[in-house]
CSV table of C-alpha atoms and ligand atoms in Angstrom, one decimal:
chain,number,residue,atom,x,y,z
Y,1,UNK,CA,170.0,110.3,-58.9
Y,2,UNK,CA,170.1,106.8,-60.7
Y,3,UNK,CA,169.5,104.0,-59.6
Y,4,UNK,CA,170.5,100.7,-61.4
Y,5,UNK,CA,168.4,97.2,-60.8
Y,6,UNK,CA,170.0,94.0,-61.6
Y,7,UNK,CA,168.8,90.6,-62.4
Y,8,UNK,CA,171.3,87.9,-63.1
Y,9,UNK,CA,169.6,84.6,-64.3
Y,10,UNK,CA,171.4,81.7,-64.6
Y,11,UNK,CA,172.3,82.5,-68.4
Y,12,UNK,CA,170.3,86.2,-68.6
Y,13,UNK,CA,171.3,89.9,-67.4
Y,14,UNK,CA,168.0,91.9,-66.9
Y,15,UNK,CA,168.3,95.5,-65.7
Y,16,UNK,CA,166.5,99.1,-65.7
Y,17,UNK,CA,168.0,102.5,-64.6
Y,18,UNK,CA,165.2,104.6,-62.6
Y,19,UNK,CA,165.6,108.2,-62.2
Y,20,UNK,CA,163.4,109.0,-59.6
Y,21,UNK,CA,159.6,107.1,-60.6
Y,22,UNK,CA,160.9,107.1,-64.7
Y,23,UNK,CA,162.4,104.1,-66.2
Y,24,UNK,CA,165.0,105.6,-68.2
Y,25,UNK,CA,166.8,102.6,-69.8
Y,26,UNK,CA,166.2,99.0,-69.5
Y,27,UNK,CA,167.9,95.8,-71.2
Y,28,UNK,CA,168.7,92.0,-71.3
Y,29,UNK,CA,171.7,90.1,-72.4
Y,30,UNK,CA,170.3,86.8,-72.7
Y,31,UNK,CA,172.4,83.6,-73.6
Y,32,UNK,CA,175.1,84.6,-71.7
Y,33,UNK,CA,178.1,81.6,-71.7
Y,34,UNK,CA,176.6,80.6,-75.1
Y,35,UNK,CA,178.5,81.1,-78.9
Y,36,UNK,CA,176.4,83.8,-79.5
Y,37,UNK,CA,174.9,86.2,-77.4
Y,38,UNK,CA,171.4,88.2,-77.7
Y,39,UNK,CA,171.6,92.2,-76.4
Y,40,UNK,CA,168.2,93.9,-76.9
Y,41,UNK,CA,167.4,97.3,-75.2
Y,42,UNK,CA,165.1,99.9,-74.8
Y,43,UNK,CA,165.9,103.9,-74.1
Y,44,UNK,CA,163.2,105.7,-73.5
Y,45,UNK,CA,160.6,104.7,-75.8
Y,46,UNK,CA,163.4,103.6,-78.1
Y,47,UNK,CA,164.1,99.9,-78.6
Y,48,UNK,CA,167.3,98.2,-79.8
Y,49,UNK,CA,168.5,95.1,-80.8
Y,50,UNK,CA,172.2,95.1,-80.4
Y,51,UNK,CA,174.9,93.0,-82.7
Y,52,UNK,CA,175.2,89.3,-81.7
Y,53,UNK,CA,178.2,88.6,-79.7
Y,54,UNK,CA,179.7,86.5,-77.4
Y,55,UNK,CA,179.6,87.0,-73.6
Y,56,UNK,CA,181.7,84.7,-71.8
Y,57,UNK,CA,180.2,85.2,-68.3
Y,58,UNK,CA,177.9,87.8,-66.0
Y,59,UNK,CA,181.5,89.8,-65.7
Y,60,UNK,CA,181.3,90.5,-69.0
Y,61,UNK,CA,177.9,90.9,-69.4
Y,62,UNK,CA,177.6,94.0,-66.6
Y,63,UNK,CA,181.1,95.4,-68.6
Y,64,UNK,CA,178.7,95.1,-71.5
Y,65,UNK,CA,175.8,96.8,-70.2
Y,66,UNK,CA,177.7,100.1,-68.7
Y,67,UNK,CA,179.4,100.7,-71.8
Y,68,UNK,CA,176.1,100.4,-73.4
Y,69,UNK,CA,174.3,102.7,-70.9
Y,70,UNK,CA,177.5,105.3,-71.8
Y,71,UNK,CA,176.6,104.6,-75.3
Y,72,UNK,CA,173.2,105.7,-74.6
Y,73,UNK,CA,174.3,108.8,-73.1
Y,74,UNK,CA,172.6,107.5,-69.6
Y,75,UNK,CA,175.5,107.6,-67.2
Y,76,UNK,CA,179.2,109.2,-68.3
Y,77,UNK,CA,181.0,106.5,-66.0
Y,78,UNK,CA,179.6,103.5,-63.7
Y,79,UNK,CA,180.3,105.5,-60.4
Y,80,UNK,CA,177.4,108.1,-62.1
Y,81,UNK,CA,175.1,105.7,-60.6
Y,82,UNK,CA,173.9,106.6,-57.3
Y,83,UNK,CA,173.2,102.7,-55.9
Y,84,UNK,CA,172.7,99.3,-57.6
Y,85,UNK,CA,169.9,97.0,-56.0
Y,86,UNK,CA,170.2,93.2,-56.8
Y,87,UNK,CA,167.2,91.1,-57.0
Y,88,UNK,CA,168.2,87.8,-55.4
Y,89,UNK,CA,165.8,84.8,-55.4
Y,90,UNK,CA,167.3,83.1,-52.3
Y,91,UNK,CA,167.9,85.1,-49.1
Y,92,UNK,CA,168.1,82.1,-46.9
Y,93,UNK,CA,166.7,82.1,-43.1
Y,94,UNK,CA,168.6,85.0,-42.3
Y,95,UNK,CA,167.1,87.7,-44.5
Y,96,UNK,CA,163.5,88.9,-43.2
Y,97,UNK,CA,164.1,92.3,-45.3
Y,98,UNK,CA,166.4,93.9,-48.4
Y,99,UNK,CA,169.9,94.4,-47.0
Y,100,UNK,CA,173.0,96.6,-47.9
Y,101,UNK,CA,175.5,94.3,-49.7
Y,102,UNK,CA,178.3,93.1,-47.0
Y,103,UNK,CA,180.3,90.5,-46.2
Y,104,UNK,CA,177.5,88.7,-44.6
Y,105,UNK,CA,175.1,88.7,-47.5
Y,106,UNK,CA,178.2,87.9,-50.3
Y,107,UNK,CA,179.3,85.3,-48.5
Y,108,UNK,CA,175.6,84.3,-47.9
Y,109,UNK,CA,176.5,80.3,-48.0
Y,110,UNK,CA,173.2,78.5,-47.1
Y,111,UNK,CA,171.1,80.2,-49.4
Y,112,UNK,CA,173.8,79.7,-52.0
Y,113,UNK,CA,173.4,76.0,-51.2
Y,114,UNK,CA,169.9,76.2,-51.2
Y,115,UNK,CA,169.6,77.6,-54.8
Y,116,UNK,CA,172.5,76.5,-56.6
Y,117,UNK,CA,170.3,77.4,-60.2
Y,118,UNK,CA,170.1,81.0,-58.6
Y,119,UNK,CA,174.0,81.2,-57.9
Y,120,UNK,CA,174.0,83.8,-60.6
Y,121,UNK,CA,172.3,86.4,-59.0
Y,122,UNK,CA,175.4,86.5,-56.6
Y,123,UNK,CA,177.6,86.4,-58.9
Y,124,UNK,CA,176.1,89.7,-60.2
Y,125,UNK,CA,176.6,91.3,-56.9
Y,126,UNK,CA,180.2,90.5,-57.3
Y,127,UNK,CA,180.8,91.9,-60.5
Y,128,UNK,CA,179.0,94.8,-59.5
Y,129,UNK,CA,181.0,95.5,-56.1
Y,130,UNK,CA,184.5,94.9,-58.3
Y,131,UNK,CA,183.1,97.8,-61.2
Y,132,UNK,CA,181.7,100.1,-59.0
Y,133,UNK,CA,183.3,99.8,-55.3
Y,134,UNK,CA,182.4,102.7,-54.1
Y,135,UNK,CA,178.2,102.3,-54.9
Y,136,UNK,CA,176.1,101.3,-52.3
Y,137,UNK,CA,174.7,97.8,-53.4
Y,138,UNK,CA,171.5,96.2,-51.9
Y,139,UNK,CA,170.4,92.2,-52.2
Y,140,UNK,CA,166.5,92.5,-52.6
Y,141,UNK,CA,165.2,88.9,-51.6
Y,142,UNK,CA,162.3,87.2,-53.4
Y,143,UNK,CA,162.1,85.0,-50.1
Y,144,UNK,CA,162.1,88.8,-47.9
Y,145,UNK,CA,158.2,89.2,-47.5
Y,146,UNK,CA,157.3,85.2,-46.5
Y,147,UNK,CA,159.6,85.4,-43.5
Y,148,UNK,CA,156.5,85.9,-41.5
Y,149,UNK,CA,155.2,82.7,-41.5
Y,150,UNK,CA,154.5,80.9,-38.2
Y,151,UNK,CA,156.4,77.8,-38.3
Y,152,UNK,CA,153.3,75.3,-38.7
Y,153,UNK,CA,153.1,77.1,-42.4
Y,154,UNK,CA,157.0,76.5,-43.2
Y,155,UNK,CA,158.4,73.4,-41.6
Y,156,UNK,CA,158.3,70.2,-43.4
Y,157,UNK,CA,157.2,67.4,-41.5
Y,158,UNK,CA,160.4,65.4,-42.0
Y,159,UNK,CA,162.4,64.3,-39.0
Y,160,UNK,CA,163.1,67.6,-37.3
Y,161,UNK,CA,167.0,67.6,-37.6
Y,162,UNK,CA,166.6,68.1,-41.6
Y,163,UNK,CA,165.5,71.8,-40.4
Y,164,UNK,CA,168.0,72.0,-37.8
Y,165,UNK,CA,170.8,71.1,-39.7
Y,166,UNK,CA,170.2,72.0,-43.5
Y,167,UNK,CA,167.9,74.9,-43.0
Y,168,UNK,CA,165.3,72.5,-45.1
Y,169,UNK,CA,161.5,74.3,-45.0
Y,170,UNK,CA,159.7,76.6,-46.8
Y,171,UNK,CA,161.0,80.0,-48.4
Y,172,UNK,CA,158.2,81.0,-50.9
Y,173,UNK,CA,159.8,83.3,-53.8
Y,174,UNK,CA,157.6,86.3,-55.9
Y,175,UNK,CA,157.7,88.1,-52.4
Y,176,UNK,CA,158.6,91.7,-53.8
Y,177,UNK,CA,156.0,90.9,-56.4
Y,178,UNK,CA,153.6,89.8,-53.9
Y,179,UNK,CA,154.1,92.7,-50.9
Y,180,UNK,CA,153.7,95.0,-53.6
Y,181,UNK,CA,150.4,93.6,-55.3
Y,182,UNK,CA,149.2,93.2,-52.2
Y,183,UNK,CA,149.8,96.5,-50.7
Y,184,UNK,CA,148.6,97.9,-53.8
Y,185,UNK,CA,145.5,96.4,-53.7
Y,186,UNK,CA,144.4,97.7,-50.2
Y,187,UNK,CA,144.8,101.2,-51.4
Y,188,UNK,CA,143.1,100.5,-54.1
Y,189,UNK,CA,140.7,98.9,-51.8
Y,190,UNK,CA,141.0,102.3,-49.7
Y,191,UNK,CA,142.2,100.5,-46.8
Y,192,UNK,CA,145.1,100.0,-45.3
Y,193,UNK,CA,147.2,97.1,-45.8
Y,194,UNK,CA,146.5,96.1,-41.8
Y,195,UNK,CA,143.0,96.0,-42.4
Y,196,UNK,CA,142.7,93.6,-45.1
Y,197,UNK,CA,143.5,90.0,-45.8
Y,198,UNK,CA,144.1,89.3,-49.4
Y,199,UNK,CA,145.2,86.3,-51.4
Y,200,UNK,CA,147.9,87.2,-54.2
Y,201,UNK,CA,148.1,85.2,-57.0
Y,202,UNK,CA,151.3,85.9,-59.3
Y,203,UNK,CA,150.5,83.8,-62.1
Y,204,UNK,CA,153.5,83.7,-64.7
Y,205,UNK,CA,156.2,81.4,-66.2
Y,206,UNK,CA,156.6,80.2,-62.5
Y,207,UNK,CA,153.7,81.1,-60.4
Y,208,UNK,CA,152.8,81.1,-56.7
Y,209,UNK,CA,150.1,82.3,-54.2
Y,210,UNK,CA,150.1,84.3,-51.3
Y,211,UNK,CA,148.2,84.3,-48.1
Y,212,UNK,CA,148.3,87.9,-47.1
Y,213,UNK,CA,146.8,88.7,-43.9
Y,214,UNK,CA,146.7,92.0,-42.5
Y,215,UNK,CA,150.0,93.1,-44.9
Y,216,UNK,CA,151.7,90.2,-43.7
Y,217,UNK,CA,152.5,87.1,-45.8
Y,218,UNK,CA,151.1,83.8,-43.3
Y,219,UNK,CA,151.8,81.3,-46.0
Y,220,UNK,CA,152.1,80.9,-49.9
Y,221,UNK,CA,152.8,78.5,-52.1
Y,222,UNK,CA,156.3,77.8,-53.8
Y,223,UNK,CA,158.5,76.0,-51.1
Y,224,UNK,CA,162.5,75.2,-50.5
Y,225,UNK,CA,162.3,75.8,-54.3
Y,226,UNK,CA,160.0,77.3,-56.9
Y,227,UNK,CA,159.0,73.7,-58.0
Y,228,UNK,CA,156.4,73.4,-54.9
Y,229,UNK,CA,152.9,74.4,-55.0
Y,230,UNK,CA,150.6,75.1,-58.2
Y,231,UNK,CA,151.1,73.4,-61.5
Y,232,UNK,CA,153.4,75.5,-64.1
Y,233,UNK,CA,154.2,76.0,-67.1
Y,234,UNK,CA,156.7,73.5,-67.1
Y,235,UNK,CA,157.1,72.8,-63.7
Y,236,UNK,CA,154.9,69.9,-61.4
Y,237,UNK,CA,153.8,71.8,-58.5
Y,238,UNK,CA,152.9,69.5,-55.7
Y,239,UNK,CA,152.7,66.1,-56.1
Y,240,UNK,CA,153.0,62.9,-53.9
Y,241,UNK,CA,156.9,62.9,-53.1
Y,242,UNK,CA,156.9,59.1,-53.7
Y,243,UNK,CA,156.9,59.7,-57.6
Y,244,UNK,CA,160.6,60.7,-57.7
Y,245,UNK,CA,162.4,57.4,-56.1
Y,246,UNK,CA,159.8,55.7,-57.9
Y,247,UNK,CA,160.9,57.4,-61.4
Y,248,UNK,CA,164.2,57.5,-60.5
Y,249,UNK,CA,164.1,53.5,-60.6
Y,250,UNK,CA,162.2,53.3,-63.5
Y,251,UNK,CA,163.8,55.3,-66.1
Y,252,UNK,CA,166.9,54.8,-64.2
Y,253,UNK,CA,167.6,58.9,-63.5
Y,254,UNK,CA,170.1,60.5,-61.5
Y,255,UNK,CA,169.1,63.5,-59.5
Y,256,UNK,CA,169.8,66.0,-61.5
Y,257,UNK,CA,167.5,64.2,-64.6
Y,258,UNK,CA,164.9,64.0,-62.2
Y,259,UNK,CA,165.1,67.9,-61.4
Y,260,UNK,CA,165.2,68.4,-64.8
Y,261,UNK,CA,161.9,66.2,-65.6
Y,262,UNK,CA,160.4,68.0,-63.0
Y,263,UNK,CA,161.3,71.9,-63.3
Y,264,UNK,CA,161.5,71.8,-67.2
Y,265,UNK,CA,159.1,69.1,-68.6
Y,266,UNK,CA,156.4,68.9,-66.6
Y,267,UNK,CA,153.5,70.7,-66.1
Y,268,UNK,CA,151.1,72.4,-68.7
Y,269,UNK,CA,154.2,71.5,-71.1
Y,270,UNK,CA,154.2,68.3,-70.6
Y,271,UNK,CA,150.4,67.5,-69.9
Y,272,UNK,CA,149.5,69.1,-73.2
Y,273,UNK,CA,152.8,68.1,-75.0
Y,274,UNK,CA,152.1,71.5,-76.8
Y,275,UNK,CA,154.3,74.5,-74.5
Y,276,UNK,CA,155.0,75.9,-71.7
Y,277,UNK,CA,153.2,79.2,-73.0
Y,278,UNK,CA,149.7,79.2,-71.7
Y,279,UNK,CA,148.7,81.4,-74.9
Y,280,UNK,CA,149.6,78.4,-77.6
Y,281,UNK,CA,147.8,76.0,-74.7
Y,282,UNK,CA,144.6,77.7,-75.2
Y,283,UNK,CA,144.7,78.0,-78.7
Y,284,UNK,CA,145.2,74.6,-78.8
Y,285,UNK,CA,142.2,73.9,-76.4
Y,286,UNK,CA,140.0,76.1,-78.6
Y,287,UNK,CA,140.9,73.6,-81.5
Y,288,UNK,CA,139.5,70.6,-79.6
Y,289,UNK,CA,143.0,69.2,-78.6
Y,290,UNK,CA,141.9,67.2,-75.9
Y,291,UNK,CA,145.4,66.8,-73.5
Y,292,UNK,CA,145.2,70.6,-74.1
Y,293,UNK,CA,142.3,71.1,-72.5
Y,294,UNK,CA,143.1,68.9,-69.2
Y,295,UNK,CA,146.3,70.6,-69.2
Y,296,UNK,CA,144.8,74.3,-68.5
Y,297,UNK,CA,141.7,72.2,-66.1
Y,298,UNK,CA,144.2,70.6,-63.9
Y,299,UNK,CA,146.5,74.2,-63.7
Y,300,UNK,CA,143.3,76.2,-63.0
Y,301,UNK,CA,142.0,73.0,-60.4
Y,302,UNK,CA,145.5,73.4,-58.8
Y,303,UNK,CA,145.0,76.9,-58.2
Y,304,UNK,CA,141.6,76.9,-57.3
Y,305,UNK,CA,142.3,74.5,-54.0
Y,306,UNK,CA,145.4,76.8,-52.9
Y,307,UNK,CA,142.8,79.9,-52.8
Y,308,UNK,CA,140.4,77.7,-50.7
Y,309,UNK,CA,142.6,76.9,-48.6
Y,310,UNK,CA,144.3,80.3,-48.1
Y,311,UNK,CA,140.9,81.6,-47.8
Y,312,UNK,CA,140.6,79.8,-44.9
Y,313,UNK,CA,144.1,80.2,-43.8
Y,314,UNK,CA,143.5,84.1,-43.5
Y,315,UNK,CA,140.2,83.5,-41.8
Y,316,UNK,CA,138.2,84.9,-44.9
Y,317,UNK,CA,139.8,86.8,-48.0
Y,318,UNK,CA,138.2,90.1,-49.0
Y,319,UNK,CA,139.9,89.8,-51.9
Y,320,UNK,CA,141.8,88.3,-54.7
Y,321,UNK,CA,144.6,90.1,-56.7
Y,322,UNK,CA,145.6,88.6,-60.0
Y,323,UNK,CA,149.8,89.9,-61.1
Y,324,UNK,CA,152.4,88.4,-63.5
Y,325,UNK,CA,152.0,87.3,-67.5
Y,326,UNK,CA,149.0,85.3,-67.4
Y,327,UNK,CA,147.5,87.2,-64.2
Y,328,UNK,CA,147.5,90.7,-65.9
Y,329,UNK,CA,147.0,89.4,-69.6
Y,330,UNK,CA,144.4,86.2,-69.5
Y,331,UNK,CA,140.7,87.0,-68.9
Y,332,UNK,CA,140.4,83.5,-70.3
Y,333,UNK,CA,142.4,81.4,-67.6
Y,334,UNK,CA,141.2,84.5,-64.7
Y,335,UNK,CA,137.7,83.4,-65.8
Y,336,UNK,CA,138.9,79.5,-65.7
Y,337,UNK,CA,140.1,79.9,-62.4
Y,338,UNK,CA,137.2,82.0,-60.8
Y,339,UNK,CA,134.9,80.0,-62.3
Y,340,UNK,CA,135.6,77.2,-59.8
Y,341,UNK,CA,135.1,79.4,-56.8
Y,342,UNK,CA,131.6,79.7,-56.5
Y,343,UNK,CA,131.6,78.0,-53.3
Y,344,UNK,CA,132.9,80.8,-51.4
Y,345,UNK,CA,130.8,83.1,-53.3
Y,346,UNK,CA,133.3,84.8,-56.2
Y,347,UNK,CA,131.5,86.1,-59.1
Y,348,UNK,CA,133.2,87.9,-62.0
Y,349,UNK,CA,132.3,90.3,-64.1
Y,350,UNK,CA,133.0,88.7,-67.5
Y,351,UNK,CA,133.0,92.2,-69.2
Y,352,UNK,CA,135.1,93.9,-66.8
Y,353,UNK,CA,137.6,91.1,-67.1
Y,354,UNK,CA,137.6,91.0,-70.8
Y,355,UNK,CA,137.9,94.4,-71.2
Y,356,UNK,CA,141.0,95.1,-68.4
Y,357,UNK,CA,144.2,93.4,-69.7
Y,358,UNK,CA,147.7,94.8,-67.9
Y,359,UNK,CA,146.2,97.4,-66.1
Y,360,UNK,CA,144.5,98.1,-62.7
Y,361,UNK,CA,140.8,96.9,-62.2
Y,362,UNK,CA,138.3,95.4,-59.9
Y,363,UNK,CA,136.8,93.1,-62.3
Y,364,UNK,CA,134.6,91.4,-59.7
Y,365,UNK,CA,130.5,91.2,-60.4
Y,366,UNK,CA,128.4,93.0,-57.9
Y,367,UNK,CA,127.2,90.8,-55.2
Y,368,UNK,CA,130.4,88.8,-55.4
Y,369,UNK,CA,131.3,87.8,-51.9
Y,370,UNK,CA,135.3,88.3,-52.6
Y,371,UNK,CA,136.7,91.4,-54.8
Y,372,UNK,CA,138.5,90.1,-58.0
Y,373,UNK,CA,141.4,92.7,-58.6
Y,374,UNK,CA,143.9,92.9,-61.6
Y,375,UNK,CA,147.4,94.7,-59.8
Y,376,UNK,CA,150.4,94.3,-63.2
Y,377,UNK,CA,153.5,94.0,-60.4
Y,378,UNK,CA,156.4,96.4,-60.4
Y,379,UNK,CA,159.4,94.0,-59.4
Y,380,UNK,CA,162.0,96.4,-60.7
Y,381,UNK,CA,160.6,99.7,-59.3
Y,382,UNK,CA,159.8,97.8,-56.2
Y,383,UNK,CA,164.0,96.8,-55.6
Y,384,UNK,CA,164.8,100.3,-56.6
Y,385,UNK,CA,162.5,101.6,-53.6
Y,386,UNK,CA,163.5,99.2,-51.3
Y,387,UNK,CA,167.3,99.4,-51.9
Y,388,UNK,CA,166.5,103.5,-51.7
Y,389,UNK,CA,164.8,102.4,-48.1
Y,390,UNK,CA,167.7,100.5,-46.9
Y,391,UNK,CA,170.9,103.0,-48.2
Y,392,UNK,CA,168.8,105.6,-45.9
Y,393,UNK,CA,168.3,103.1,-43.1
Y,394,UNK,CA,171.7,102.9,-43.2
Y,395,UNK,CA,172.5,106.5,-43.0
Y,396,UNK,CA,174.6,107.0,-46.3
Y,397,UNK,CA,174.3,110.3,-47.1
Y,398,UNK,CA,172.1,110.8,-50.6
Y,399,UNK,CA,172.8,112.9,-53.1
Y,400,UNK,CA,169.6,114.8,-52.8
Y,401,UNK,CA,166.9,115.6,-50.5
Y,402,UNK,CA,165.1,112.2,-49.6
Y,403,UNK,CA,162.0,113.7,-51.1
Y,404,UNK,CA,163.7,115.0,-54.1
Y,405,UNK,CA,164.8,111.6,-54.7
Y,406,UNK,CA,161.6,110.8,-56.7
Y,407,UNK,CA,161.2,107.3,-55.5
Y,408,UNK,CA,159.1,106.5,-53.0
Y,409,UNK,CA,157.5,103.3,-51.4
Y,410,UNK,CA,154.3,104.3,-51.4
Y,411,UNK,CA,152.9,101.7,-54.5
Y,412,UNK,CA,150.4,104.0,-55.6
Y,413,UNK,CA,153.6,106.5,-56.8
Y,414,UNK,CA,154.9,103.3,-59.0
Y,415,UNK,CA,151.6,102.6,-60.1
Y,416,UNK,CA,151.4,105.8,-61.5
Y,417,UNK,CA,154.3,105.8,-63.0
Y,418,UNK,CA,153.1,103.1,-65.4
Y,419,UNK,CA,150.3,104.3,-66.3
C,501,ADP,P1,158.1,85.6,-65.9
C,501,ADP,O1,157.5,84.6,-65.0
C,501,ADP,O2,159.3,85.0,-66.7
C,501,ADP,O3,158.4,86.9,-65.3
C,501,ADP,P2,155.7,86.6,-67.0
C,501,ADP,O4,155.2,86.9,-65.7
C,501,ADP,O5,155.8,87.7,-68.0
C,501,ADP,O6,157.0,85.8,-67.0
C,501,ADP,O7,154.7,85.5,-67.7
C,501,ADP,C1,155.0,84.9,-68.9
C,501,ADP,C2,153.9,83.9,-69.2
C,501,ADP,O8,152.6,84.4,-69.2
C,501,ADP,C3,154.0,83.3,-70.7
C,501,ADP,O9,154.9,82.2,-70.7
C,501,ADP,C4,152.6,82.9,-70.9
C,501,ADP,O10,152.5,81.5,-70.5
C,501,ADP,C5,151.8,83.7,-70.0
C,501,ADP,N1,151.0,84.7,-70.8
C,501,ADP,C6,151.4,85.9,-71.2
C,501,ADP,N2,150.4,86.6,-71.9
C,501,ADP,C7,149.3,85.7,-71.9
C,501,ADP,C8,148.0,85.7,-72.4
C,501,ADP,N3,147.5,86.7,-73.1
C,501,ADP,N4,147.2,84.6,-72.2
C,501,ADP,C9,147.7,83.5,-71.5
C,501,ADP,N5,148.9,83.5,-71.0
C,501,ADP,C10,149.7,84.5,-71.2
């Protein structure tokens, strides 16, 4: 039983093929509206970098990746695949969970508005419904796991109507990352995810926190957008709103400059002026290049208040779980980060952390008051579940015994896959 995940980005086409817990093919067709197109996959262990060509739109790019997949000898036809699950950044207020792909959800108009940049990912869902009409199709929502937040954590303090009328407060996004990091880490804890109030911290290109109390999410970072909260890799992260009709005058910007200033020049890109990659930042900093440096302070400074404050918010963490690119793979910034949490008594273990890079640790010191976790996230395995969950919600019939499917929900089962 296969079960396709898709990611449409604005220009990109990311998706993997699960067969129970194993990840039997995985791509991305990157560049997608551009002259020239970019195709690389993997099968199996097997990687590939297909012939340039030119994709016109995401249509053509799923057309691209079947007939790749038959290629591959994966699938003999599209309807071969048993369900597709859609990651979808913006689910709106509506969406407090993955849902099956219906009218409601394709014609899903305020969070379209919301997140025009993430338009793509319906436009997936559409190519997807027109090539395979019979498959079941589910919308997994980054914005899913922070719909428990009490309303002081989401509304804006802007005249109320803003909220009443335009749906304007906070969404958060990363939330299949962060329900699954944090589950994860309360049985690796051994306790359950009720028990235990952890702050997630998924740390990559864009990056966000996560107040997790007792398994549900109370508050996190990233906003009505992914542009709020901690400073990025090339995005701001808070700052004080009066900047932007301030700049706007100044350099004489319309709003979609300014968005652009703000999403794709700013942060620990433009503080350093080196990149948006954290790795050439540090390298940098290690050189003595001074705007380096004060980049990666004022990232790990940024991130260092949200955990305070979430620390309080959940009415004390047990612990913290580090996910995503630099999470998993920098014992540098982990230990930049921690090192400014001595106040509420976290103390790392600097060999443990050196030592675990994209795999599952506690890499904590004794006698630290808070446990220091490394969780690498499992976005894709975590839609394929969840879409799994929601056909059988549904009642569609599957085409095996639910616990033949191989997939379950449990994290530890996709943790194990990996490793
Ligand atoms: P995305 O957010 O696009 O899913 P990732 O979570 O994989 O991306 O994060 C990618 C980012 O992680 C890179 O741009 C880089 O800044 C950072 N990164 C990856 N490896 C390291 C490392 N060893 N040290 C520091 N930063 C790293």
């Amino acid at each position: 039983m296969l079960i396709l995940v898709v990611n449409c980005g604005s220009s990109s086409l990311k998706y993997t093929v699960f067969e129970g817990e194993r990840e039997l093919t995985s791509g991305l067709i990157e560049k997608i509206g551009e002259k020239i197109s970019a195709f690389s996959c993997k099968v199996g262990s097997e990687k590939k970098t297909l012939p340039d060509q030119p994709v016109a739109d995401h249509e053509q790019a799923i057309a691209l990746m079947m007939d790749q997949m038959i290629k591959d000898g994966i699938i003999r036809q599209p309807a071969d695949i048993f369900a597709v699950g859609h990651r979808v950044v913006h689910g709106g207020p509506n969406y407090t969970d993955a849902a099956l792909v219906d009218e409601a959800v394709r014609n899903n108009a305020i969070a379209k508005e919301l997140a025009p940049l993430h338009y793509p990912n319906y436009i997936g869902i559409e190519a997807c419904v027109k090539m395979m009409p019979q498959t079941p199709q589910v919308a997994v929502f980054d914005t899913a796991f922070h719909q428990t937040m009490p309303p002081k954590a989401y509304v804006y303090a802007l005249p109320y109507r803003f909220y009443t009328d335009y749906k304007i407060r906070k969404y958060g996004f990363h939330g299949t990352s962060h329900k699954y990091v944090s589950r994860r880490a309360a049985e690796l804890m051994k306790k359950s995810a009720k028990s235990v109030n952890v702050i997630t911290l998924h740390l990559g290109n864009g990056s966000s926190l996560a107040a997790v109390q007792g398994g549900r999410c109370v508050d996190t970072s990233m906003g009505l957008t992914p542009l709020a909260g901690v400073v990025m890799g090339s995005r701001t992260g808070d700052m004080d709103p009066a900047i932007v009709p301030f700049i706007m005058e100044l350099e004489h910007l319309t709003p979609a400059q300014m968005d652009k200033l703000m999403n794709k020049e700013s942060g620990v890109l433009g503080l350093s002026g080196v990149s948006n990659d954290l790795r050439e930042v540090i390298a940098q900093a290690e050189t003595g290049n001074e705007r380096a440096r004060l980049a990666l302070d004022v990232f790990a400074y940024s991130i260092q208040k949200y955990i305070g404050a979430y620390h309080v918010v959940v009415g004390g963490a047990q612990a913290l779980v580090f996910t995503a690119g630099i999470g998993e793979k920098s014992p540098y910034l982990r230990e930049l980060i921690c090192r400014g949490l001595k106040g509420i008594g976290v103390k790392l273990d600097p060999v443990k952390n050196k030592k675990n890079i994209s795999r599952e640790a506690a890499i904590h010191a004794r006698g630290s008051k808070i446990q220091v976790w490394v969780v690498p996230t499992r976005e894709e395995y975590m839609i394929a579940a969840e879409s799994l969950r929601v056909i059988q919600a549904a009642g569609i019939e599957l085409p095996l015994e639910p616990e033949k499917t191989g997939i379950t929900r449990k994290p530890a089962a996709a943790a194990k896959r990996k490793k």
